[in-house]
Amino acid sequence: TKQNVVEKSGLKEEAGFSIEASAKAFFILSDGLYSNKVKAVVRELSTNAYDAHVEAGCSEKPFEVHLPNSIDSEFRVRDYGVSLSHEDVMHLYTTYFGSNKRNSNSLNGCLGLGSKSPFAYTDQFWVTTYIDGKKRNYVATVDSEGSRLDEYPECDTDEANGFEVGFVVKEEDFSKFKDTAQQVYKYFKTQP
């Protein structure tokens, strides 16, 4: 972090800059930010999965990716790293520029935008957390009012801790996701 020291003289008034939480701002940060939307989603969600494995000390273990096809049209990324608590999901997934990765040089993310990248492709995506024998489901939606995250009832599970994100892909984009995944994953140390 760069530190700037500013000397002031004769100052009459001071105001800090902020961002208004509006539908337009959410659109720019979620959709307008990426020129190649499919590549952004594949890269961002997969990087988050890899980071979760690094945090859990299992960076050599592959995370799972499901590419859309005619039988199952969802794109999904499932990791087996550290999951997120309910509080973290409700805070991190609803806060642009909110990140829990800023205190490590081992992690790729830090801006708090990648988790919202599915909004560049779709108006709705789902998140599932697996943590300490509990499975929690959430649905993120963007509409004319902005974006929101809805929580659904938790249930017991015997699945390993981790995190999954997914959404439905348009049939005409199936091959684009496959081709993009091949391009993106050749740069990953551990292949999904």
CSV table of C-alpha atoms in Angstrom, one decimal:
chain,number,residue,atom,x,y,z
A,1,THR,CA,0.0,0.0,0.0
A,2,LYS,CA,1.4,3.3,-1.0
A,3,GLN,CA,1.3,6.0,1.6
A,4,ASN,CA,0.9,9.6,0.5
A,5,VAL,CA,1.6,12.5,2.9
A,6,VAL,CA,-0.3,15.6,1.9
A,7,GLU,CA,0.3,19.0,3.4
A,8,LYS,CA,-2.6,21.4,3.5
A,9,SER,CA,-2.8,25.1,3.9
A,10,GLY,CA,-5.7,27.5,3.8
A,11,LEU,CA,-8.2,24.6,3.6
A,12,LYS,CA,-11.8,25.7,4.0
A,13,GLU,CA,-13.7,22.4,3.8
A,14,GLU,CA,-12.9,18.8,3.1
A,15,ALA,CA,-15.1,15.9,1.7
A,16,GLY,CA,-14.2,12.3,1.1
A,17,PHE,CA,-15.2,10.5,-2.0
A,18,SER,CA,-17.7,7.6,-1.8
A,19,ILE,CA,-19.7,5.4,-4.1
A,20,GLU,CA,-23.5,5.5,-4.2
A,21,ALA,CA,-25.0,2.0,-4.0
A,22,SER,CA,-27.1,2.2,-7.1
A,23,ALA,CA,-28.2,-0.2,-9.8
A,24,LYS,CA,-26.0,1.7,-12.2
A,25,ALA,CA,-22.9,1.4,-10.0
A,26,PHE,CA,-23.6,-2.4,-9.6
A,27,PHE,CA,-23.9,-2.7,-13.3
A,28,ILE,CA,-20.6,-1.0,-14.0
A,29,LEU,CA,-18.7,-3.0,-11.4
A,30,SER,CA,-20.3,-6.4,-12.3
A,31,ASP,CA,-21.0,-6.2,-16.0
A,32,GLY,CA,-19.2,-3.2,-17.5
A,33,LEU,CA,-15.9,-4.1,-15.9
A,34,TYR,CA,-15.1,-7.1,-18.2
A,35,SER,CA,-14.7,-7.1,-21.9
A,36,ASN,CA,-14.6,-10.9,-22.2
A,37,LYS,CA,-17.4,-11.9,-19.8
A,38,VAL,CA,-17.0,-15.7,-20.1
A,39,LYS,CA,-13.2,-15.5,-19.6
A,40,ALA,CA,-13.7,-13.2,-16.6
A,41,VAL,CA,-16.1,-15.6,-14.9
A,42,VAL,CA,-14.0,-18.7,-15.5
A,43,ARG,CA,-10.8,-17.0,-14.4
A,44,GLU,CA,-12.3,-15.2,-11.3
A,45,LEU,CA,-14.2,-18.1,-9.9
A,46,SER,CA,-11.4,-20.5,-10.5
A,47,THR,CA,-8.8,-18.2,-9.0
A,48,ASN,CA,-11.0,-17.9,-5.9
A,49,ALA,CA,-11.2,-21.8,-5.7
A,50,TYR,CA,-7.4,-22.1,-6.0
A,51,ASP,CA,-7.0,-19.4,-3.3
A,52,ALA,CA,-9.3,-21.4,-1.0
A,53,HIS,CA,-7.1,-24.4,-1.5
A,54,VAL,CA,-3.9,-22.4,-0.7
A,55,GLU,CA,-5.6,-21.1,2.5
A,56,ALA,CA,-6.5,-24.7,3.5
A,57,GLY,CA,-2.9,-25.9,2.8
A,58,CYS,CA,-4.0,-28.2,-0.1
A,59,SER,CA,-2.9,-26.2,-3.2
A,60,GLU,CA,-1.9,-29.4,-5.0
A,61,LYS,CA,-5.4,-30.8,-4.8
A,62,PRO,CA,-7.5,-30.0,-7.9
A,63,PHE,CA,-10.7,-28.1,-7.5
A,64,GLU,CA,-13.6,-29.2,-9.6
A,65,VAL,CA,-15.1,-27.5,-12.6
A,66,HIS,CA,-18.2,-28.5,-14.5
A,67,LEU,CA,-18.5,-27.2,-18.0
A,68,PRO,CA,-22.0,-26.7,-19.4
A,69,ASN,CA,-23.3,-29.3,-21.9
A,70,SER,CA,-26.6,-30.6,-23.4
A,71,ILE,CA,-27.3,-32.7,-20.3
A,72,ASP,CA,-26.4,-30.2,-17.6
A,73,SER,CA,-26.3,-26.6,-18.7
A,74,GLU,CA,-24.6,-25.2,-15.5
A,75,PHE,CA,-21.1,-23.9,-15.2
A,76,ARG,CA,-19.9,-24.8,-11.6
A,77,VAL,CA,-16.7,-24.4,-9.7
A,78,ARG,CA,-16.3,-26.4,-6.4
A,79,ASP,CA,-13.3,-26.2,-4.1
A,80,TYR,CA,-12.3,-28.2,-1.1
A,81,GLY,CA,-10.5,-25.4,0.7
A,82,VAL,CA,-11.6,-23.1,3.5
A,83,SER,CA,-15.3,-22.3,3.2
A,84,LEU,CA,-17.0,-19.2,4.3
A,85,SER,CA,-19.2,-18.7,7.3
A,86,HIS,CA,-22.7,-17.5,6.9
A,87,GLU,CA,-21.6,-14.0,8.1
A,88,ASP,CA,-18.7,-13.9,5.6
A,89,VAL,CA,-21.0,-14.9,2.7
A,90,MET,CA,-23.6,-12.3,3.6
A,91,HIS,CA,-20.8,-9.7,4.0
A,92,LEU,CA,-18.3,-10.6,1.3
A,93,TYR,CA,-20.8,-11.4,-1.4
A,94,THR,CA,-22.8,-8.3,-0.9
A,95,THR,CA,-19.8,-5.8,-0.5
A,96,TYR,CA,-18.0,-4.7,-3.6
A,97,PHE,CA,-14.3,-4.2,-2.8
A,98,GLY,CA,-14.8,-6.3,0.4
A,99,SER,CA,-12.1,-8.9,0.6
A,100,ASN,CA,-10.6,-11.2,3.2
A,101,LYS,CA,-7.4,-11.8,1.1
A,102,ARG,CA,-5.5,-8.5,1.6
A,103,ASN,CA,-3.1,-9.8,4.3
A,104,SER,CA,-1.4,-12.5,2.2
A,105,ASN,CA,1.0,-12.4,-0.7
A,106,SER,CA,0.1,-16.1,-1.4
A,107,LEU,CA,-3.4,-15.3,-2.5
A,108,ASN,CA,-4.4,-13.9,-5.9
A,109,GLY,CA,-7.6,-12.0,-5.0
A,110,CYS,CA,-7.9,-8.8,-3.0
A,111,LEU,CA,-10.3,-6.4,-4.6
A,112,GLY,CA,-13.6,-8.2,-3.7
A,113,LEU,CA,-14.9,-8.1,-7.3
A,114,GLY,CA,-14.2,-11.6,-8.6
A,115,SER,CA,-16.9,-13.2,-6.5
A,116,LYS,CA,-19.5,-11.0,-8.2
A,117,SER,CA,-18.1,-11.8,-11.7
A,118,PRO,CA,-21.0,-14.1,-12.6
A,119,PHE,CA,-23.1,-11.0,-12.9
A,120,ALA,CA,-21.1,-10.1,-16.0
A,121,TYR,CA,-22.7,-13.1,-17.7
A,122,THR,CA,-26.0,-13.7,-15.9
A,123,ASP,CA,-28.6,-12.0,-13.7
A,124,GLN,CA,-28.6,-14.9,-11.2
A,125,PHE,CA,-26.1,-17.3,-9.7
A,126,TRP,CA,-26.0,-19.6,-6.7
A,127,VAL,CA,-23.5,-20.2,-4.0
A,128,THR,CA,-23.3,-23.2,-1.7
A,129,THR,CA,-21.1,-23.5,1.4
A,130,TYR,CA,-20.1,-26.7,3.0
A,131,ILE,CA,-18.7,-26.1,6.4
A,132,ASP,CA,-18.5,-28.3,9.5
A,133,GLY,CA,-21.3,-30.7,8.5
A,134,LYS,CA,-23.6,-27.9,7.3
A,135,LYS,CA,-24.7,-27.0,3.8
A,136,ARG,CA,-26.0,-23.5,3.1
A,137,ASN,CA,-27.5,-22.3,-0.2
A,138,TYR,CA,-27.7,-18.7,-1.4
A,139,VAL,CA,-28.9,-17.1,-4.6
A,140,ALA,CA,-27.4,-13.9,-5.9
A,141,THR,CA,-29.7,-11.8,-8.1
A,142,VAL,CA,-29.5,-8.5,-10.0
A,143,ASP,CA,-32.5,-6.6,-11.2
A,144,SER,CA,-33.6,-3.0,-11.8
A,145,GLU,CA,-33.3,-2.3,-8.0
A,146,GLY,CA,-29.6,-3.5,-7.8
A,147,SER,CA,-28.2,-6.8,-6.5
A,148,ARG,CA,-29.1,-8.9,-3.5
A,149,LEU,CA,-28.2,-12.2,-1.9
A,150,ASP,CA,-31.0,-14.5,-0.6
A,151,GLU,CA,-30.3,-17.3,2.0
A,152,TYR,CA,-32.1,-20.6,2.0
A,153,PRO,CA,-32.4,-23.0,5.0
A,154,GLU,CA,-29.3,-24.9,5.9
A,155,CYS,CA,-29.2,-28.7,6.0
A,156,ASP,CA,-26.8,-31.4,7.3
A,157,THR,CA,-24.2,-32.8,5.0
A,158,ASP,CA,-21.4,-35.3,5.0
A,159,GLU,CA,-19.6,-33.5,2.2
A,160,ALA,CA,-16.1,-32.1,2.8
A,161,ASN,CA,-15.7,-28.4,3.6
A,162,GLY,CA,-15.6,-26.1,0.6
A,163,PHE,CA,-17.4,-23.8,-1.6
A,164,GLU,CA,-19.3,-24.0,-4.9
A,165,VAL,CA,-20.6,-21.3,-7.3
A,166,GLY,CA,-22.6,-22.0,-10.4
A,167,PHE,CA,-25.1,-20.7,-12.9
A,168,VAL,CA,-27.0,-21.7,-16.0
A,169,VAL,CA,-25.3,-21.1,-19.3
A,170,LYS,CA,-27.1,-20.4,-22.6
A,171,GLU,CA,-26.8,-23.3,-25.0
A,172,GLU,CA,-25.1,-21.2,-27.7
A,173,ASP,CA,-22.3,-20.5,-25.2
A,174,PHE,CA,-21.4,-24.1,-24.2
A,175,SER,CA,-18.5,-24.3,-26.6
A,176,LYS,CA,-17.3,-20.8,-25.6
A,177,PHE,CA,-17.0,-21.9,-22.0
A,178,LYS,CA,-15.1,-25.1,-23.0
A,179,ASP,CA,-12.7,-23.2,-25.2
A,180,THR,CA,-12.2,-20.5,-22.6
A,181,ALA,CA,-11.6,-23.0,-19.8
A,182,GLN,CA,-8.8,-24.6,-21.9
A,183,GLN,CA,-7.2,-21.2,-22.4
A,184,VAL,CA,-7.5,-20.1,-18.8
A,185,TYR,CA,-6.5,-23.4,-17.1
A,186,LYS,CA,-3.2,-23.9,-18.9
A,187,TYR,CA,-1.8,-21.1,-16.6
A,188,PHE,CA,-2.9,-22.8,-13.4
A,189,LYS,CA,-0.3,-24.6,-11.4
A,190,THR,CA,-2.8,-27.2,-10.3
A,191,GLN,CA,-5.2,-28.2,-13.1
A,192,PRO,CA,-8.9,-28.5,-12.1
